[in-house]
Coordinates of C-alpha atoms in Angstrom, one line a residue:
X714 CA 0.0 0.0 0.0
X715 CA 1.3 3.3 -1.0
X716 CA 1.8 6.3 1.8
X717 CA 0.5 9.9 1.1
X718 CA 4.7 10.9 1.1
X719 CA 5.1 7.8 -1.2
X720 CA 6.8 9.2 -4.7
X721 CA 4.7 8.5 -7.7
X722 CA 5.9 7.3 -10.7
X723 CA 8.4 9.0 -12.6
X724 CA 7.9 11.5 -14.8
X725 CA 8.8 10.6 -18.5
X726 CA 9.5 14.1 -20.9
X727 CA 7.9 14.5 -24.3
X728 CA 9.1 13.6 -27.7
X729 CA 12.2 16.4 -28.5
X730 CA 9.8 17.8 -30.9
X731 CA 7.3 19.5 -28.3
X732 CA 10.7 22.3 -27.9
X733 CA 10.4 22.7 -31.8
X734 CA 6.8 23.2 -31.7
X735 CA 7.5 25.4 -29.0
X736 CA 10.3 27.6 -30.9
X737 CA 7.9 27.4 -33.8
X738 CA 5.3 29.6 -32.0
X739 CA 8.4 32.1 -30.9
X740 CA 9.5 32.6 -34.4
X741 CA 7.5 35.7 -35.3
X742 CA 9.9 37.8 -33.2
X743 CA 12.6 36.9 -35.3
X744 CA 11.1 37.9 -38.3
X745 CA 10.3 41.4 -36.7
X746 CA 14.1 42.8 -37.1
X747 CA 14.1 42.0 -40.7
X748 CA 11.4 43.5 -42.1
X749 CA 12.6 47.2 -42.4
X750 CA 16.2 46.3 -43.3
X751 CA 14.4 44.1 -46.3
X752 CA 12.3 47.1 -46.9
X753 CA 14.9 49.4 -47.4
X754 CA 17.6 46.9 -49.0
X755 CA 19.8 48.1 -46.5
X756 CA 22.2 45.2 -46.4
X757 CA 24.6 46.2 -43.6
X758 CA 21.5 46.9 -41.4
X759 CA 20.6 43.2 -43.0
X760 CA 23.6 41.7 -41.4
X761 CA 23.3 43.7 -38.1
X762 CA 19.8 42.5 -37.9
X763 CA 20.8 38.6 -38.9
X764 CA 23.4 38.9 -35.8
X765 CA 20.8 39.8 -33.5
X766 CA 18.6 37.0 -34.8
X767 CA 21.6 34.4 -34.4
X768 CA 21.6 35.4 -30.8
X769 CA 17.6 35.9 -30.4
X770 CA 17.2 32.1 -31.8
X771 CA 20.0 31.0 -29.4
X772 CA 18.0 33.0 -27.1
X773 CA 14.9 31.1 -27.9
X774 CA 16.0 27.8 -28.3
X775 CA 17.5 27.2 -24.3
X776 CA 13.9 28.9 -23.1
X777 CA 12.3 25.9 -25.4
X778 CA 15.1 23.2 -24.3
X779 CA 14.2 24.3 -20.2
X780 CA 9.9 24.1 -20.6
X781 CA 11.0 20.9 -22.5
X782 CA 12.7 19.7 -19.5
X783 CA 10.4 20.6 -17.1
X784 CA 7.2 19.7 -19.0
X785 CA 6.4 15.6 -19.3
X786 CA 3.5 12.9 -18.5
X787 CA 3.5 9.8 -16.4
X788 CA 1.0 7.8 -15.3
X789 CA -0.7 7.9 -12.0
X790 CA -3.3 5.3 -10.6
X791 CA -4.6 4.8 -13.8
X792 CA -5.2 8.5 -14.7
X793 CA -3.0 10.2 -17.3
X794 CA -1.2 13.4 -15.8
X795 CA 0.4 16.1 -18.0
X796 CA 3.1 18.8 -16.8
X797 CA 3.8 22.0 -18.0
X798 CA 6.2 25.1 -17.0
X799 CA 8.8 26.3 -15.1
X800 CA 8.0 28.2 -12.5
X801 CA 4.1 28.2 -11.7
X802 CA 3.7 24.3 -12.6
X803 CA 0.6 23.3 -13.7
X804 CA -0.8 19.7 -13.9
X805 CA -3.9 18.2 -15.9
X806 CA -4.9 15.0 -14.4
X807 CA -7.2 13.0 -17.2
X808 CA -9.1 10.2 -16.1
X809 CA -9.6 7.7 -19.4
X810 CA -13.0 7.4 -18.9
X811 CA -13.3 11.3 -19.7
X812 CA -11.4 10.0 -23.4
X813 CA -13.5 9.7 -25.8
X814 CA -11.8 9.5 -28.8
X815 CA -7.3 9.4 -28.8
X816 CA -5.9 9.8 -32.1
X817 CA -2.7 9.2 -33.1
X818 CA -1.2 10.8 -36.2
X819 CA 2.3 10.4 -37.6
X820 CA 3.5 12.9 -41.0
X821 CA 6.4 12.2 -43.0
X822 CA 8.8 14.3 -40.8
X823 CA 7.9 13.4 -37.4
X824 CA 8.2 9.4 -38.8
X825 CA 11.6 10.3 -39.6
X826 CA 12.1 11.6 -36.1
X827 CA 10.3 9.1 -34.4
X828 CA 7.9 10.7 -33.1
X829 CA 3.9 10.8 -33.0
X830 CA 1.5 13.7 -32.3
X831 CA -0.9 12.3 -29.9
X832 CA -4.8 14.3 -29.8
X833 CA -6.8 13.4 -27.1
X834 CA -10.5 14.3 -27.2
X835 CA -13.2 14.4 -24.2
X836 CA -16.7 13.4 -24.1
X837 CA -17.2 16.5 -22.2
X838 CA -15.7 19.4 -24.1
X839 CA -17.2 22.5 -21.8
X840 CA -13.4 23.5 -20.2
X841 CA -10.9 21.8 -22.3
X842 CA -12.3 20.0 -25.9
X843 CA -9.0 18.0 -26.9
X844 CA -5.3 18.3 -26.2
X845 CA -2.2 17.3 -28.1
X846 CA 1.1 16.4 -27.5
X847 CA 4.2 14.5 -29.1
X848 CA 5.8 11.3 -27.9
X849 CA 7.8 8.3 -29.3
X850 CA 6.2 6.2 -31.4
X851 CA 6.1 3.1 -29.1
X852 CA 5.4 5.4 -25.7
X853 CA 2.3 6.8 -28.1
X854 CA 1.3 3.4 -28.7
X855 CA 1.1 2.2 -25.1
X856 CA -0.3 5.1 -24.0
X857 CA -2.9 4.3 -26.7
X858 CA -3.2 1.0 -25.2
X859 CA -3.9 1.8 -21.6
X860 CA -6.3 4.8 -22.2
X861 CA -8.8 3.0 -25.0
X862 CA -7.4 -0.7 -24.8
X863 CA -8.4 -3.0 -27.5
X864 CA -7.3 -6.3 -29.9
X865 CA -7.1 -5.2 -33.1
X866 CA -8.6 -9.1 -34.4
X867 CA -10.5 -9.8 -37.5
X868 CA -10.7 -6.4 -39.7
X869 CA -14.7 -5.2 -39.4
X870 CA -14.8 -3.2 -43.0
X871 CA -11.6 -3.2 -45.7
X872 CA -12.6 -1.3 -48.7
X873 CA -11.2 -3.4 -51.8
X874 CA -11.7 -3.1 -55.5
X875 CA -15.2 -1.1 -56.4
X876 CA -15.0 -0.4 -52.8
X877 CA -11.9 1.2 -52.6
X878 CA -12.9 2.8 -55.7
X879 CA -15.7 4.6 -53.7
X880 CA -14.0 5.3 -50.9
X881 CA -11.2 7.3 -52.0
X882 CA -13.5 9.4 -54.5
X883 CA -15.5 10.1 -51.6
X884 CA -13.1 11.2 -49.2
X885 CA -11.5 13.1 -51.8
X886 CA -11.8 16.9 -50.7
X887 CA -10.9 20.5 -52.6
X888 CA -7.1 21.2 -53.0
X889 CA -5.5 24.2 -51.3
X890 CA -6.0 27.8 -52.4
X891 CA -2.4 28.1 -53.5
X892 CA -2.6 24.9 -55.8
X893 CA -5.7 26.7 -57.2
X894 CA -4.1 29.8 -57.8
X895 CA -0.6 28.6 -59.4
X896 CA -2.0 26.0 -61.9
X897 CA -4.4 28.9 -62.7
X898 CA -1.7 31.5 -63.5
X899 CA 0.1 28.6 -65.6
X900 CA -3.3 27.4 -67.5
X901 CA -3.7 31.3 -68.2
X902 CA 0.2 32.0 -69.5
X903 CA -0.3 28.7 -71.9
X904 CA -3.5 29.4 -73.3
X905 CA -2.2 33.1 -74.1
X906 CA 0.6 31.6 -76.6
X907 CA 3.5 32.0 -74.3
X908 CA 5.4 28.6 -74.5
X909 CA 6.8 29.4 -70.9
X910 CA 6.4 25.3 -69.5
X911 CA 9.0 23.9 -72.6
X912 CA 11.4 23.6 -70.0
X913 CA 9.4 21.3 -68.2
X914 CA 9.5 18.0 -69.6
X915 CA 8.3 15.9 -67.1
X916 CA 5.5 13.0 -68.3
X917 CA 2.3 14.5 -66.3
X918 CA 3.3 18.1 -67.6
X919 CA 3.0 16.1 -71.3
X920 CA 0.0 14.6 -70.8
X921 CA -1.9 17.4 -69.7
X922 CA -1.0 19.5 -72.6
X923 CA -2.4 16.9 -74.5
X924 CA -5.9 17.1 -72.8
X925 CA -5.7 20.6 -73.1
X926 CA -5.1 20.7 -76.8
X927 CA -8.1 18.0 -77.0
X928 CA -10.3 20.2 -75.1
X929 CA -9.6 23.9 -77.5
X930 CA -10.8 20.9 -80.2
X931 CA -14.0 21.0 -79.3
X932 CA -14.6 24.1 -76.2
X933 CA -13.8 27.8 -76.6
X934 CA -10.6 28.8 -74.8
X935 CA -12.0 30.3 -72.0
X936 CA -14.0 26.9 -71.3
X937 CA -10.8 24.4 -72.1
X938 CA -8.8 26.6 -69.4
X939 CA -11.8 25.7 -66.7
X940 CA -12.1 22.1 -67.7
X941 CA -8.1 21.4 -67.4
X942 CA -8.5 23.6 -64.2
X943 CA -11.0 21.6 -62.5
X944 CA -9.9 18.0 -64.2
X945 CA -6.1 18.6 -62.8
X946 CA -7.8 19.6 -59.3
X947 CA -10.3 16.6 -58.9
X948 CA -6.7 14.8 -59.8
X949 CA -4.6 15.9 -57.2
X950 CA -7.8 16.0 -54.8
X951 CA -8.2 12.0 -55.6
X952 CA -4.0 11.8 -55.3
X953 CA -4.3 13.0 -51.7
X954 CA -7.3 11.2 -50.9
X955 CA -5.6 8.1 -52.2
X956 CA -2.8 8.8 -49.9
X957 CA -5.0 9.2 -46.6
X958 CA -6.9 6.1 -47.4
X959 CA -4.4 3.6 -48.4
X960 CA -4.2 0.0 -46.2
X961 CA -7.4 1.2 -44.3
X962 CA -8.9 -1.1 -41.7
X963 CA -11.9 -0.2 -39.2
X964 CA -11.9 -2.9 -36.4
X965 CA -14.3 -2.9 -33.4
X966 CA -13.5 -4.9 -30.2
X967 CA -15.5 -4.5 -27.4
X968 CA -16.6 -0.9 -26.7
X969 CA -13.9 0.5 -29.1
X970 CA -14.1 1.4 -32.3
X971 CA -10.3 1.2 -34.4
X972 CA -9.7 2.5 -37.8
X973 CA -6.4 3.1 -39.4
X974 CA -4.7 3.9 -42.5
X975 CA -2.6 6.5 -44.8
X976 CA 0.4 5.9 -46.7
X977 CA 2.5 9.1 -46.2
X978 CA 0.7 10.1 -42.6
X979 CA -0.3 7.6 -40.8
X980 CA -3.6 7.9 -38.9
X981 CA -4.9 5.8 -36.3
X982 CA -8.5 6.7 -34.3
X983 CA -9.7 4.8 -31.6
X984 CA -13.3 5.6 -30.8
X985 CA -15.2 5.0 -27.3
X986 CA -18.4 3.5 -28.5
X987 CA -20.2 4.4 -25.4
X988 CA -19.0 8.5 -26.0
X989 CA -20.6 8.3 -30.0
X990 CA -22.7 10.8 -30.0
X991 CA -23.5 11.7 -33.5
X992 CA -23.5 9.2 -37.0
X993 CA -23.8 11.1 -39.9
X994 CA -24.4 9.7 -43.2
X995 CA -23.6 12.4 -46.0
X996 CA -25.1 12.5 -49.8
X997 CA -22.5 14.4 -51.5
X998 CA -22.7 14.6 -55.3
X999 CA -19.8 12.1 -56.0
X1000 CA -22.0 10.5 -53.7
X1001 CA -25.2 10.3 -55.9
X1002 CA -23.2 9.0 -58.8
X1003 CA -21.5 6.1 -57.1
X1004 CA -24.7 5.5 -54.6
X1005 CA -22.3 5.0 -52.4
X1006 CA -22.4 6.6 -49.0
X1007 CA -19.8 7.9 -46.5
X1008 CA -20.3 7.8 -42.5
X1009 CA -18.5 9.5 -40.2
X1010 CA -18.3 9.0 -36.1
X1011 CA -19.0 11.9 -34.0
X1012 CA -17.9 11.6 -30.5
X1013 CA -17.2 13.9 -27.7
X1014 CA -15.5 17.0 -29.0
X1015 CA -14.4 15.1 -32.0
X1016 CA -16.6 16.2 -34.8
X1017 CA -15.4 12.8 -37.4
X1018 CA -12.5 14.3 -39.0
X1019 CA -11.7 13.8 -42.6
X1020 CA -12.2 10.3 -43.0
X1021 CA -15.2 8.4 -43.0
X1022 CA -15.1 5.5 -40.8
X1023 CA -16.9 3.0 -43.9
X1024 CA -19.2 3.6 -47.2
X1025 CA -21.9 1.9 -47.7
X1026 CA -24.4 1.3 -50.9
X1027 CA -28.1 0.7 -50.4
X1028 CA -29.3 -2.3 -48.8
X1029 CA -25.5 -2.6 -46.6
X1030 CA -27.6 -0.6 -43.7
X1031 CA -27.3 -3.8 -41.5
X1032 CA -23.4 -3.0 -41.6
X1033 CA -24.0 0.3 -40.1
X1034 CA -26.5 -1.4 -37.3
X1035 CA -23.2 -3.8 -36.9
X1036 CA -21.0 -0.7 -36.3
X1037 CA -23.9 1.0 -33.9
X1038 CA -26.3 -1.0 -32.7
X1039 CA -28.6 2.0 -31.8
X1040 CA -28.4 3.5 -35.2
X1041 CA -31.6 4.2 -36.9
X1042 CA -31.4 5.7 -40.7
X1043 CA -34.1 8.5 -40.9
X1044 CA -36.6 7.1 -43.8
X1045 CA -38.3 8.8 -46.3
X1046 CA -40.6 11.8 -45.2
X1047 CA -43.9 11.3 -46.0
X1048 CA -44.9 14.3 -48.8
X1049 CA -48.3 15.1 -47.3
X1050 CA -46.7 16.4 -44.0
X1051 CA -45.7 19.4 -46.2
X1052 CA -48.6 20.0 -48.7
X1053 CA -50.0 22.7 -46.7
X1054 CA -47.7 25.5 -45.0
X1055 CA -44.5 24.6 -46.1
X1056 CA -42.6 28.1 -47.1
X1057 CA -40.9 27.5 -51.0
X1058 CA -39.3 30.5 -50.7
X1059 CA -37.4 29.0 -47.5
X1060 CA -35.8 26.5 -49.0
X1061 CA -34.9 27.8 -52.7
X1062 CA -34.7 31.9 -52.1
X1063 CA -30.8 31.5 -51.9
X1064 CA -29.9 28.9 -54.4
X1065 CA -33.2 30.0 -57.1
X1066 CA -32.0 33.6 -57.0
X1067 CA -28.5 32.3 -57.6
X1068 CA -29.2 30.5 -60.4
X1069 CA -31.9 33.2 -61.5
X1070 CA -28.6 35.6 -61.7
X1071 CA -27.0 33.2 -63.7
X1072 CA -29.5 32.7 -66.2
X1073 CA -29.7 36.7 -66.4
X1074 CA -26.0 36.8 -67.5
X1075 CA -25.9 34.1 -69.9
X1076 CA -28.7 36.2 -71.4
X1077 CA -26.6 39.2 -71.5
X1078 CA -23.6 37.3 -72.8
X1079 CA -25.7 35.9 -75.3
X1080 CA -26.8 39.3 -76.5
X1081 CA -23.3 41.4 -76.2
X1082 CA -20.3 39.5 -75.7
X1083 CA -21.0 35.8 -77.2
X1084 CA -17.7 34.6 -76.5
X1085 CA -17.9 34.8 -72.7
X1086 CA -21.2 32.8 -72.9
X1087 CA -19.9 29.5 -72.7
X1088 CA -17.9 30.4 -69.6
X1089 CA -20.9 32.2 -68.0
X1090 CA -22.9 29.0 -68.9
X1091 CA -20.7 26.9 -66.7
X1092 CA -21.9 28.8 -63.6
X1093 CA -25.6 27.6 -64.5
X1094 CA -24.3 23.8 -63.3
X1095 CA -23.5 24.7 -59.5
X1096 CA -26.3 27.0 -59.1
X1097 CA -28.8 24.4 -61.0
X1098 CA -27.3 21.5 -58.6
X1099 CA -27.9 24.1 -55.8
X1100 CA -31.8 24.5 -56.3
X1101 CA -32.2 20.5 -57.2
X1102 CA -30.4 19.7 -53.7
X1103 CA -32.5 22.7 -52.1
X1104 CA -35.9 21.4 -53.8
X1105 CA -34.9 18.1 -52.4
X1106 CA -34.5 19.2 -49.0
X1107 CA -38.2 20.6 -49.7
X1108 CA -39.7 17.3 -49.0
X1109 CA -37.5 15.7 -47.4
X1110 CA -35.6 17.9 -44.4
X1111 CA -37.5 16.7 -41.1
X1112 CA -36.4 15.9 -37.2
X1113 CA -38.1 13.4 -35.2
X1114 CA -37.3 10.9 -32.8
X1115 CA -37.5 7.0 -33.4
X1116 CA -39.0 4.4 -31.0
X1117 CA -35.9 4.0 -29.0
X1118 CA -35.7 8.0 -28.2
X1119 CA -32.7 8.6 -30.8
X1120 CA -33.2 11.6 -32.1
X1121 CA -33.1 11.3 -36.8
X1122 CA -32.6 14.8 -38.4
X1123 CA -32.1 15.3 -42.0
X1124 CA -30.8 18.8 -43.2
X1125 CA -29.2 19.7 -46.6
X1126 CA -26.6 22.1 -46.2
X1127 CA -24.5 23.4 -49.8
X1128 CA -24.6 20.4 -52.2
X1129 CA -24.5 17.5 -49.7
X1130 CA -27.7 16.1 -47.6
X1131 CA -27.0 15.1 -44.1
X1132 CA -28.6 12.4 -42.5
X1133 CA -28.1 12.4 -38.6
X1134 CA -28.4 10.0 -35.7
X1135 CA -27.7 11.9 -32.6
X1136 CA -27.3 9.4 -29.5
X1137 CA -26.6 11.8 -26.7
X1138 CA -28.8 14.3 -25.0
X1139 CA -25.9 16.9 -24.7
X1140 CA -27.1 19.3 -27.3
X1141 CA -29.1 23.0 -27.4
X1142 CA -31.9 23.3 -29.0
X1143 CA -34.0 26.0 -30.1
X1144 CA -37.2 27.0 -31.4
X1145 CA -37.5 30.6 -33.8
X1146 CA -40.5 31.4 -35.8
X1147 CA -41.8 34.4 -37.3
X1148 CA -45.2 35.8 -37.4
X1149 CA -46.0 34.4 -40.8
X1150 CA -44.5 31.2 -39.6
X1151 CA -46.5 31.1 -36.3
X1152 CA -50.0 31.3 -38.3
X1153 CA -49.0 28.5 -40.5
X1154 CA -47.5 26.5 -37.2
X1155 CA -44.1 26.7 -38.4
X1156 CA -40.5 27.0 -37.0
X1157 CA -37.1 26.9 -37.5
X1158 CA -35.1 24.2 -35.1
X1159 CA -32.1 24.8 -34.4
X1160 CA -29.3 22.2 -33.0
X1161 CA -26.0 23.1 -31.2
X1162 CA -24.6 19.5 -30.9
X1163 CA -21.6 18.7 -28.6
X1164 CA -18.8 19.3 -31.1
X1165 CA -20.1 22.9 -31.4
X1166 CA -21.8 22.4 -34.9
X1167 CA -24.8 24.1 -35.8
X1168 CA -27.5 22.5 -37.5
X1169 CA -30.6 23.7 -38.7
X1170 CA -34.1 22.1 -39.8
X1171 CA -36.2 24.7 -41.6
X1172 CA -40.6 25.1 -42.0
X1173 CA -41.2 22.3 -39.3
X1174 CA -44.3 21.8 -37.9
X1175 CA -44.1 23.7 -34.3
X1176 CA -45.8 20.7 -32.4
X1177 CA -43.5 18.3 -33.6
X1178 CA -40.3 20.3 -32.8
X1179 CA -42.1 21.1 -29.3
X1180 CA -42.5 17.2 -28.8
X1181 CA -38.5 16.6 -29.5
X1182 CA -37.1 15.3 -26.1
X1183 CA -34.3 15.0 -24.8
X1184 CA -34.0 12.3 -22.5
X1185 CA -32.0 10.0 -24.2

């Protein structure tokens, strides 16, 4: 039996990286001293001012190295505690019960230093939602292991072939703005005559001249510089997603749901199956072509990241009962409920005045300037897949609870429909209406769910949104 002087167990320090993350942060001042030296193109004040940042980043650096050594983590009855700082030391005791999700993520340069960056999120995200820190890879592991313990055994869902297919076009997502903007400026300097890429000789380079020379065959310029633009984006967008998705597993054992996978960053998630508090199956419009469907896992603070946990096709929704027992699909909305008092104007104001606009300046074009029309016409396809998803959502956006108190909400929200499951009673919910809705006994609900996501259900009837409860 341990005393109360007894010493605890020792404290270990974090991975070497937490002092670089640390010096990261401090950086800015460095880059102060240089600006007006830079600005001026006063070099000897350029070398005075590189001096003092020689002996600012030495400066720096020991500060990092001593909150380094006097930060670390050990573990203590079963509870995880964290240290930080020097002189006022301050301690985070975590209980793993309070865990509800602990991810473990590993880029290309901290696998070269051995290291892992280790996110911890809490079913109870009021004070303190997540936090992160870096370790060795096999201390992240154990740690892992003791806070959401399980045995990885036979894998629960492995996308292969068609599958895999799916999978990585769905989880693809939109490139960065800075991608965007430098194939733009080289799409434009090509199509303008300049043979500035004849240097490059590389066989992707190639190949996509030749689909852009294919394209002027049969589309105005203007319209071949937008196709090449958007077919070498959705490229690189299903490169990456490639990359994130490669050798993924999702295992479950016990009460904890284990998914893996990446090829370049390794990702690992493991998911308290008691803390889910929100399954959310999206209808994007990759999503509608492949009638396939991504689901992510909601839990805690965690708000499901960037990869679904599986995809499923109609008639597989016995492998999402299998993953969550509780889960209930919301079904089709029976039509009838909104034949009287249902507001139009609510759901395609935005999107049919968009497209309305649209319409107006292909007319224009069409009158004055015909060569911009095909470009201008373009713009017709995401405003017209705007007002089919918001005329969808027409009939079919509706909250309601099923037999077993979960609460089923579908919402549209851009192009993609959401269809949630929310297990947990720890939400806000709110009731608007206006005085035109209140005479037809309409409102707006409004949802505030535990990750801090707002949803929002529009022209339901105000007795069935006064019946929601929450007493999960």
């Amino acid at each position: 039996m341990k005393t109360q002087n007894a010493p605890g167990p020792a404290w270990r320090h974090f991975h070497i990286v937490y002092s670089l993350k640390l010096m990261q942060r401090m950086l800015v001042l460095c880059v102060v001293p240089l600006i007006e030296p830079l600005v001026h193109l006063n070099l000897a004040g350029l070398l005075g001012a590189l001096r003092q940042e020689l002996l600012l980043l030495a400066a720096l650096a020991a500060a990092a190295g001593v909150l380094w050594a006097c930060a670390g983590w050990r573990l203590e009855d079963g509870c995880l505690v964290l240290r930080a700082g020097v002189l006022a030391r301050r301690c985070r005791r975590l209980d793993p019960r309070q865990v509800a999700v602990v991810e473990l993520a590993r880029p290309p340069l901290l696998r070269l230093a051995g290291c892992t960056r280790v996110t911890l999120y809490f079913a109870k995200s009021a004070s303190m939602p997540k936090v992160s820190f870096y370790l060795p890879r096999a201390a992240a592991a154990g740690l892992a292991e003791v806070l959401l313990p399980t045995r990885a055994g036979q894998s629960f869902y492995k996308p292969t072939g068609a599958e895999r297919l799916g999978f990585v076009m769905l989880s693809a997502n939109l490139v960065t703005t800075a991608a965007l903007l430098w194939l733009s400026a080289r799409q434009t300097v090509e199509l303008l005559g300049e043979n500035l890429a004849g240097s490059l000789n590389s066989l992707t380079q190639k190949n996509l001249a030749r689909l852009e020379r294919l394209a002027e065959l049969f589309l105005p310029a203007g319209v071949a510089w937008l196709f090449t633009l958007v077919l070498v984006l959705w490229g690189i967008s299903l490169l990456v997603s490639l990359l994130k998705t490669a050798r993924f597993h999702v295992f479950r054992n016990g009460g904890v749901i284990l998914y893996r996978g990446g090829l370049l960053t390794h990702t690992e998630r493991r998911v308290r199956a008691s803390a889910v508090t929100v399954c959310d199956v999206r209808t994007t419009l990759a999503a509608r072509l492949l009638r396939r469907y991504p689901v992510y896992l909601a839990a805690g603070s965690f708000d499901g990241g960037d990869i679904p946990v599986l995809v499923y096709k109609k008639g597989q929704e016995a492998l999402l009962e299998a993953l969550m027992p509780e889960f209930r699909l919301p079904g089709p909305v029976r039509r009838g409920l909104y034949a009287n008092g249902r507001s139009l104007p609510v759901f395609l104001g935005l999107p049919g005045s968009l497209l309305g606009g649209c319409l107006v300046l292909v007319a224009v074009s069409a009158w004055q300037l015909p060569a911009l029309t095909p470009i201008l016409g373009l713009l017709l396809l995401p405003a017209l897949a705007l007002t089919l998803v918001a005329l969808e959502a027409f009939f079919t956006e509706d909250a309601g609870q099923s037999a077993g108190r979960v609460l089923l909400v579908q919402y549209s929200s851009g192009f993609t429909r959401h269809r949630l499951c929310v297990f947990t009673p720890d939400l806000a919910l709110s009731i608007r209406q206006t005085p035109f809705s209140e005479l037809q006994g309409r409102c707006n609900l409004r949802l505030l769910l535990p990750f801090y996501k707002k949803v929002r259900v529009r022209s339901l009837e105000f007795y069935r949104a006064a019946s929601l409860r929450l007493d999960v």
